[in-house]
PDB file of C-alpha atoms and ligand atoms in Angstrom:
ATOM      1  CA  UNK A   1       0.321   0.053   0.148  1.00 31.00           C
ATOM      2  CA  UNK A   2       1.439   3.669  -1.136  1.00 34.00           C
ATOM      3  CA  UNK A   3       0.744   6.278   1.823  1.00 38.00           C
ATOM      4  CA  UNK A   4       0.146   9.627   0.304  1.00 44.00           C
ATOM      5  CA  UNK A   5       1.124  11.608   3.425  1.00 55.00           C
ATOM      6  CA  UNK A   6       2.155  15.311   2.549  1.00 56.00           C
ATOM      7  CA  UNK A   7      -0.164  17.666   5.100  1.00 68.00           C
ATOM      8  CA  UNK A   8      -2.756  19.073   3.366  1.00 54.00           C
ATOM      9  CA  UNK A   9      -3.187  16.867   0.354  1.00 47.00           C
ATOM     10  CA  UNK A  10      -6.372  14.614   1.647  1.00 46.00           C
ATOM     11  CA  UNK A  11      -7.348  10.829   0.753  1.00 43.00           C
ATOM     12  CA  UNK A  12     -10.422  10.706  -1.733  1.00 42.00           C
ATOM     13  CA  UNK A  13     -12.688  13.620  -1.802  1.00 44.00           C
ATOM     14  CA  UNK A  14     -10.574  16.698  -0.641  1.00 42.00           C
ATOM     15  CA  UNK A  15     -13.259  19.339  -0.879  1.00 41.00           C
ATOM     16  CA  UNK A  16     -15.407  16.928   1.561  1.00 47.00           C
ATOM     17  CA  UNK A  17     -11.823  16.254   3.948  1.00 73.00           C
ATOM     18  CA  UNK A  18     -10.583  19.592   3.888  1.00 79.00           C
ATOM     19  CA  UNK A  19     -10.294  21.569   7.430  1.00 91.00           C
ATOM     20  CA  UNK A  20     -12.735  24.793   7.348  1.00 98.00           C
ATOM     21  CA  UNK A  21     -11.372  28.044   8.658  1.00 98.00           C
ATOM     22  CA  UNK A  22     -12.821  31.578   8.406  1.00 98.00           C
ATOM     23  CA  UNK A  23     -11.667  34.869   9.843  1.00 98.00           C
ATOM     24  CA  UNK A  24     -13.430  35.931  12.752  1.00 98.00           C
ATOM     25  CA  UNK A  25     -15.805  38.676  13.772  1.00 98.00           C
ATOM     26  CA  UNK A  26     -14.424  40.550  17.009  1.00 95.00           C
ATOM     27  CA  UNK A  27     -17.847  40.337  18.861  1.00 97.00           C
ATOM     28  CA  UNK A  28     -17.471  39.634  22.838  1.00 95.00           C
ATOM     29  CA  UNK A  29     -20.271  37.046  22.341  1.00 95.00           C
ATOM     30  CA  UNK A  30     -19.352  33.435  23.491  1.00 98.00           C
ATOM     31  CA  UNK A  31     -15.950  31.764  22.558  1.00 98.00           C
ATOM     32  CA  UNK A  32     -17.668  28.780  21.452  1.00 98.00           C
ATOM     33  CA  UNK A  33     -19.960  30.209  18.950  1.00 98.00           C
ATOM     34  CA  UNK A  34     -18.588  30.491  15.072  1.00 98.00           C
ATOM     35  CA  UNK A  35     -17.628  34.150  15.413  1.00 98.00           C
ATOM     36  CA  UNK A  36     -17.996  34.201  11.098  1.00 98.00           C
ATOM     37  CA  UNK A  37     -17.877  37.248   9.896  1.00 98.00           C
ATOM     38  CA  UNK A  38     -21.090  38.363   7.684  1.00 98.00           C
ATOM     39  CA  UNK A  39     -20.538  37.773   4.576  1.00 98.00           C
ATOM     40  CA  UNK A  40     -18.344  34.574   5.536  1.00 98.00           C
ATOM     41  CA  UNK A  41     -14.576  35.372   4.687  1.00 98.00           C
ATOM     42  CA  UNK A  42     -12.813  31.511   4.339  1.00 98.00           C
ATOM     43  CA  UNK A  43      -9.522  30.585   4.724  1.00 98.00           C
ATOM     44  CA  UNK A  44      -7.357  27.974   2.541  1.00 97.00           C
ATOM     45  CA  UNK A  45      -5.172  25.663   3.674  1.00 97.00           C
ATOM     46  CA  UNK A  46      -2.700  27.331   1.222  1.00 96.00           C
ATOM     47  CA  UNK A  47      -3.206  30.235   3.797  1.00 97.00           C
ATOM     48  CA  UNK A  48      -2.762  28.461   6.802  1.00 98.00           C
ATOM     49  CA  UNK A  49       0.392  26.734   5.131  1.00 97.00           C
ATOM     50  CA  UNK A  50       2.191  30.117   4.654  1.00 97.00           C
ATOM     51  CA  UNK A  51       1.248  30.823   8.214  1.00 98.00           C
ATOM     52  CA  UNK A  52       3.024  27.182   9.144  1.00 98.00           C
ATOM     53  CA  UNK A  53      -0.033  25.356  10.084  1.00 98.00           C
ATOM     54  CA  UNK A  54      -0.506  22.272   8.266  1.00 97.00           C
ATOM     55  CA  UNK A  55      -2.908  19.753   8.646  1.00 97.00           C
ATOM     56  CA  UNK A  56      -4.185  15.815   7.305  1.00 97.00           C
ATOM     57  CA  UNK A  57      -7.440  14.280   8.094  1.00 98.00           C
ATOM     58  CA  UNK A  58      -7.275  10.918   8.981  1.00 98.00           C
ATOM     59  CA  UNK A  59      -9.680   7.699  10.242  1.00 98.00           C
ATOM     60  CA  UNK A  60      -9.680   8.461  13.950  1.00 98.00           C
ATOM     61  CA  UNK A  61     -11.639   5.395  14.296  1.00 98.00           C
ATOM     62  CA  UNK A  62      -8.482   3.311  13.737  1.00 98.00           C
ATOM     63  CA  UNK A  63      -5.989   5.323  15.365  1.00 98.00           C
ATOM     64  CA  UNK A  64      -4.959   2.724  17.710  1.00 98.00           C
ATOM     65  CA  UNK A  65      -3.881   0.652  14.650  1.00 98.00           C
ATOM     66  CA  UNK A  66      -3.640   3.329  11.474  1.00 98.00           C
ATOM     67  CA  UNK A  67      -0.514   3.122   9.675  1.00 98.00           C
ATOM     68  CA  UNK A  68      -1.249   6.103   8.369  1.00 98.00           C
ATOM     69  CA  UNK A  69      -0.628   7.386  11.562  1.00 98.00           C
ATOM     70  CA  UNK A  70       2.211   5.852  12.786  1.00 98.00           C
ATOM     71  CA  UNK A  71       4.345   6.509   9.637  1.00 98.00           C
ATOM     72  CA  UNK A  72       3.523  10.681  10.372  1.00 98.00           C
ATOM     73  CA  UNK A  73       4.776   9.669  13.532  1.00 98.00           C
ATOM     74  CA  UNK A  74       7.786   8.192  12.280  1.00 98.00           C
ATOM     75  CA  UNK A  75       8.602  10.830   9.792  1.00 98.00           C
ATOM     76  CA  UNK A  76       8.087  13.812  12.269  1.00 97.00           C
ATOM     77  CA  UNK A  77       9.357  12.035  15.172  1.00 98.00           C
ATOM     78  CA  UNK A  78       6.926  11.944  17.040  1.00 98.00           C
ATOM     79  CA  UNK A  79       7.740  10.093  19.464  1.00 98.00           C
ATOM     80  CA  UNK A  80       5.468  11.183  22.691  1.00 98.00           C
ATOM     81  CA  UNK A  81       1.776  10.789  22.954  1.00 98.00           C
ATOM     82  CA  UNK A  82      -0.936  10.894  25.694  1.00 98.00           C
ATOM     83  CA  UNK A  83      -4.888  11.269  25.015  1.00 98.00           C
ATOM     84  CA  UNK A  84      -6.551  14.206  26.685  1.00 98.00           C
ATOM     85  CA  UNK A  85     -10.677  14.118  27.199  1.00 98.00           C
ATOM     86  CA  UNK A  86     -11.868  17.794  27.802  1.00 98.00           C
ATOM     87  CA  UNK A  87     -15.343  17.740  29.188  1.00 98.00           C
ATOM     88  CA  UNK A  88     -16.172  18.801  32.620  1.00 98.00           C
ATOM     89  CA  UNK A  89     -16.808  15.414  33.780  1.00 98.00           C
ATOM     90  CA  UNK A  90     -13.429  14.053  32.765  1.00 97.00           C
ATOM     91  CA  UNK A  91     -11.021  16.966  32.967  1.00 98.00           C
ATOM     92  CA  UNK A  92      -9.643  18.170  36.416  1.00 98.00           C
ATOM     93  CA  UNK A  93     -10.071  21.936  36.939  1.00 98.00           C
ATOM     94  CA  UNK A  94     -12.101  21.953  33.394  1.00 98.00           C
ATOM     95  CA  UNK A  95     -13.086  25.727  33.769  1.00 98.00           C
ATOM     96  CA  UNK A  96      -9.589  26.893  35.034  1.00 98.00           C
ATOM     97  CA  UNK A  97      -8.105  24.464  32.623  1.00 98.00           C
ATOM     98  CA  UNK A  98     -10.778  25.923  29.200  1.00 98.00           C
ATOM     99  CA  UNK A  99      -9.730  29.709  30.258  1.00 98.00           C
ATOM    100  CA  UNK A 100      -6.356  29.000  30.317  1.00 98.00           C
ATOM    101  CA  UNK A 101      -6.543  27.319  26.787  1.00 98.00           C
ATOM    102  CA  UNK A 102      -8.259  30.348  25.826  1.00 98.00           C
ATOM    103  CA  UNK A 103      -5.572  32.865  26.622  1.00 98.00           C
ATOM    104  CA  UNK A 104      -3.584  33.883  23.773  1.00 98.00           C
ATOM    105  CA  UNK A 105      -0.397  32.384  24.100  1.00 98.00           C
ATOM    106  CA  UNK A 106       2.689  30.665  22.341  1.00 98.00           C
ATOM    107  CA  UNK A 107       5.031  27.885  22.892  1.00 98.00           C
ATOM    108  CA  UNK A 108       8.409  26.790  22.382  1.00 98.00           C
ATOM    109  CA  UNK A 109       7.476  23.149  20.389  1.00 98.00           C
ATOM    110  CA  UNK A 110       5.302  22.901  17.654  1.00 98.00           C
ATOM    111  CA  UNK A 111       1.636  21.839  19.191  1.00 98.00           C
ATOM    112  CA  UNK A 112       0.732  18.849  17.416  1.00 98.00           C
ATOM    113  CA  UNK A 113      -3.288  17.886  18.297  1.00 98.00           C
ATOM    114  CA  UNK A 114      -5.236  15.256  16.901  1.00 98.00           C
ATOM    115  CA  UNK A 115      -8.770  15.218  16.966  1.00 98.00           C
ATOM    116  CA  UNK A 116     -10.171  11.491  17.923  1.00 98.00           C
ATOM    117  CA  UNK A 117     -13.959  12.516  19.151  1.00 98.00           C
ATOM    118  CA  UNK A 118     -16.140  15.704  19.296  1.00 98.00           C
ATOM    119  CA  UNK A 119     -14.933  18.960  17.905  1.00 98.00           C
ATOM    120  CA  UNK A 120     -13.400  22.244  18.689  1.00 98.00           C
ATOM    121  CA  UNK A 121     -11.383  25.746  17.613  1.00 98.00           C
ATOM    122  CA  UNK A 122      -8.390  26.301  17.513  1.00 98.00           C
ATOM    123  CA  UNK A 123      -7.670  30.423  16.729  1.00 99.00           C
ATOM    124  CA  UNK A 124      -4.396  31.419  15.382  1.00 99.00           C
ATOM    125  CA  UNK A 125      -3.214  35.103  14.253  1.00 98.00           C
ATOM    126  CA  UNK A 126      -2.358  35.715  10.721  1.00 98.00           C
ATOM    127  CA  UNK A 127       0.435  38.468   9.528  1.00 97.00           C
ATOM    128  CA  UNK A 128      -1.405  41.356   9.922  1.00 97.00           C
ATOM    129  CA  UNK A 129      -2.799  40.240  13.021  1.00 98.00           C
ATOM    130  CA  UNK A 130      -6.479  38.728  12.689  1.00 98.00           C
ATOM    131  CA  UNK A 131      -7.772  36.031  14.487  1.00 98.00           C
ATOM    132  CA  UNK A 132      -8.255  33.039  11.943  1.00 99.00           C
ATOM    133  CA  UNK A 133     -10.892  30.526  13.738  1.00 98.00           C
ATOM    134  CA  UNK A 134      -9.950  26.904  12.573  1.00 98.00           C
ATOM    135  CA  UNK A 135     -12.907  24.252  12.792  1.00 98.00           C
ATOM    136  CA  UNK A 136     -11.106  20.866  14.143  1.00 98.00           C
ATOM    137  CA  UNK A 137     -13.440  17.417  13.867  1.00 98.00           C
ATOM    138  CA  UNK A 138     -12.774  13.912  13.962  1.00 98.00           C
ATOM    139  CA  UNK A 139      -9.954  13.187  12.055  1.00 98.00           C
ATOM    140  CA  UNK A 140      -8.041  16.197  11.983  1.00 98.00           C
ATOM    141  CA  UNK A 141      -4.452  16.168  12.930  1.00 98.00           C
ATOM    142  CA  UNK A 142      -2.939  19.749  13.359  1.00 98.00           C
ATOM    143  CA  UNK A 143       0.401  20.997  13.899  1.00 98.00           C
ATOM    144  CA  UNK A 144       0.883  24.465  14.945  1.00 98.00           C
ATOM    145  CA  UNK A 145       4.730  26.190  14.885  1.00 98.00           C
ATOM    146  CA  UNK A 146       6.362  27.331  17.770  1.00 98.00           C
ATOM    147  CA  UNK A 147       5.749  31.252  18.448  1.00 98.00           C
ATOM    148  CA  UNK A 148       3.049  31.537  16.891  1.00 98.00           C
ATOM    149  CA  UNK A 149       0.466  32.884  18.677  1.00 98.00           C
ATOM    150  CA  UNK A 150      -2.853  30.850  19.203  1.00 98.00           C
ATOM    151  CA  UNK A 151      -5.683  29.868  21.411  1.00 98.00           C
ATOM    152  CA  UNK A 152      -8.130  26.744  21.866  1.00 98.00           C
ATOM    153  CA  UNK A 153     -11.713  26.714  22.635  1.00 98.00           C
ATOM    154  CA  UNK A 154     -14.292  24.382  22.882  1.00 98.00           C
ATOM    155  CA  UNK A 155     -17.425  25.042  20.586  1.00 98.00           C
ATOM    156  CA  UNK A 156     -20.980  24.624  21.283  1.00 98.00           C
ATOM    157  CA  UNK A 157     -21.054  20.637  21.991  1.00 98.00           C
ATOM    158  CA  UNK A 158     -18.611  21.070  25.048  1.00 98.00           C
ATOM    159  CA  UNK A 159     -16.401  17.860  24.245  1.00 98.00           C
ATOM    160  CA  UNK A 160     -13.613  16.777  22.419  1.00 98.00           C
ATOM    161  CA  UNK A 161     -10.990  13.953  23.212  1.00 98.00           C
ATOM    162  CA  UNK A 162      -7.262  14.871  21.086  1.00 98.00           C
ATOM    163  CA  UNK A 163      -4.259  13.074  21.251  1.00 98.00           C
ATOM    164  CA  UNK A 164      -1.060  15.090  21.871  1.00 98.00           C
ATOM    165  CA  UNK A 165       1.876  14.662  20.111  1.00 98.00           C
ATOM    166  CA  UNK A 166       5.436  15.750  20.858  1.00 98.00           C
ATOM    167  CA  UNK A 167       8.907  15.398  19.326  1.00 98.00           C
ATOM    168  CA  UNK A 168      10.706  14.056  22.667  1.00 98.00           C
ATOM    169  CA  UNK A 169       9.622  14.631  26.064  1.00 97.00           C
ATOM    170  CA  UNK A 170       6.644  16.925  25.993  1.00 97.00           C
ATOM    171  CA  UNK A 171       6.450  20.441  27.136  1.00 96.00           C
ATOM    172  CA  UNK A 172       3.119  21.905  28.106  1.00 95.00           C
ATOM    173  CA  UNK A 173       4.413  25.403  29.562  1.00 98.00           C
ATOM    174  CA  UNK A 174       2.526  28.202  27.890  1.00 98.00           C
ATOM    175  CA  UNK A 175       3.320  31.527  27.415  1.00 98.00           C
ATOM    176  CA  UNK A 176       0.414  34.411  27.134  1.00 98.00           C
ATOM    177  CA  UNK A 177       0.720  37.322  25.023  1.00 98.00           C
ATOM    178  CA  UNK A 178       3.078  39.357  25.141  1.00 98.00           C
ATOM    179  CA  UNK A 179       5.949  36.848  24.357  1.00 98.00           C
ATOM    180  CA  UNK A 180       7.665  38.679  21.779  1.00 98.00           C
ATOM    181  CA  UNK A 181      11.115  38.344  23.284  1.00 98.00           C
ATOM    182  CA  UNK A 182      11.579  34.656  22.868  1.00 98.00           C
ATOM    183  CA  UNK A 183      13.815  33.771  19.996  1.00 98.00           C
ATOM    184  CA  UNK A 184      11.472  31.144  18.667  1.00 98.00           C
ATOM    185  CA  UNK A 185       8.805  33.965  18.599  1.00 98.00           C
ATOM    186  CA  UNK A 186      11.210  36.486  16.434  1.00 98.00           C
ATOM    187  CA  UNK A 187      12.245  32.864  14.668  1.00 98.00           C
ATOM    188  CA  UNK A 188       8.548  32.908  13.452  1.00 98.00           C
ATOM    189  CA  UNK A 189       7.792  36.033  12.539  1.00 98.00           C
ATOM    190  CA  UNK A 190      11.009  36.160  10.757  1.00 98.00           C
ATOM    191  CA  UNK A 191       9.955  32.904   8.718  1.00 97.00           C
ATOM    192  CA  UNK A 192       6.815  34.917   8.208  1.00 97.00           C
ATOM    193  CA  UNK A 193       8.592  37.513   5.911  1.00 92.00           C
ATOM    194  CA  UNK A 194      10.913  35.129   4.195  1.00 81.00           C
ATOM    195  CA  UNK A 195       9.171  31.535   3.922  1.00 69.00           C
ATOM    196  CA  UNK A 196      11.924  29.883   2.571  1.00 65.00           C
ATOM    197  CA  UNK A 197      14.698  31.123   5.388  1.00 61.00           C
TER     198      UNK A 197
HETATM  199  C1  LIG B 201      -6.542  20.162  22.518  1.00 79.20           C
HETATM  200  S1  LIG B 201      -5.457  19.922  23.674  1.00 79.20           S
HETATM  201  C2  LIG B 201      -6.013  20.954  24.694  1.00 79.20           C
HETATM  202  C3  LIG B 201      -4.911  22.715  24.376  1.00 79.20           C
HETATM  203  C4  LIG B 201      -3.486  23.136  24.387  1.00 79.20           C
HETATM  204  O1  LIG B 201      -2.898  22.460  24.885  1.00 79.20           O
HETATM  205  C5  LIG B 201      -3.510  23.507  24.251  1.00 79.20           C
HETATM  206  O2  LIG B 201      -1.676  24.295  24.295  1.00 79.20           O
HETATM  207  C6  LIG B 201      -4.297  25.231  23.093  1.00 79.20           C
HETATM  208  O3  LIG B 201      -3.176  26.060  22.798  1.00 79.20           O
HETATM  209 FE1  FE2 B 202      -1.190  26.452  22.801  1.00 79.20          FE
END
């Protein structure tokens, strides 16, 4: 069997499997709402890739034995993984953690998450500091580059289960904005100006 593992190249019908993303409005309404502009302003996978955000669509029903996931982990060096269930009945300090996840922050390492069940949103800043909302549903594996400002929230369904992947030992520390002095932030910002660097 040949596996196509390039991020963003979806097996089967790409149009039905592409992850949806859009520019957000700036209303103060509940963070779990979609916050679409009117009319909706979609963001393409290419635009996300320019920001260093990559995506695969996998079959989450077989995540324990999935050769495609195995190959991605091998190729990308994702040696660590654990699973987090984000729901008020399963996650200790649920409210506090959700609040923390929704603070704009960055990490010193890539953030790699694979949605095994339920759904949620990642928000990332674009080059002009506008928020892009990325709708994550079952089977979406996303990588956010080290140094990108982002945040996470559940949607109206209030539940997701996600695999967390790392290269080597996990580092959970999040640095809330402003965190502009970190080398990794400056490197990320430079990569936006000169993607080939
Ligand atoms: C889906 S895992 C919880 C969110 C998280 O770990 C994080 O860092 C969000 O930015
Ligand atoms: Fe994060």
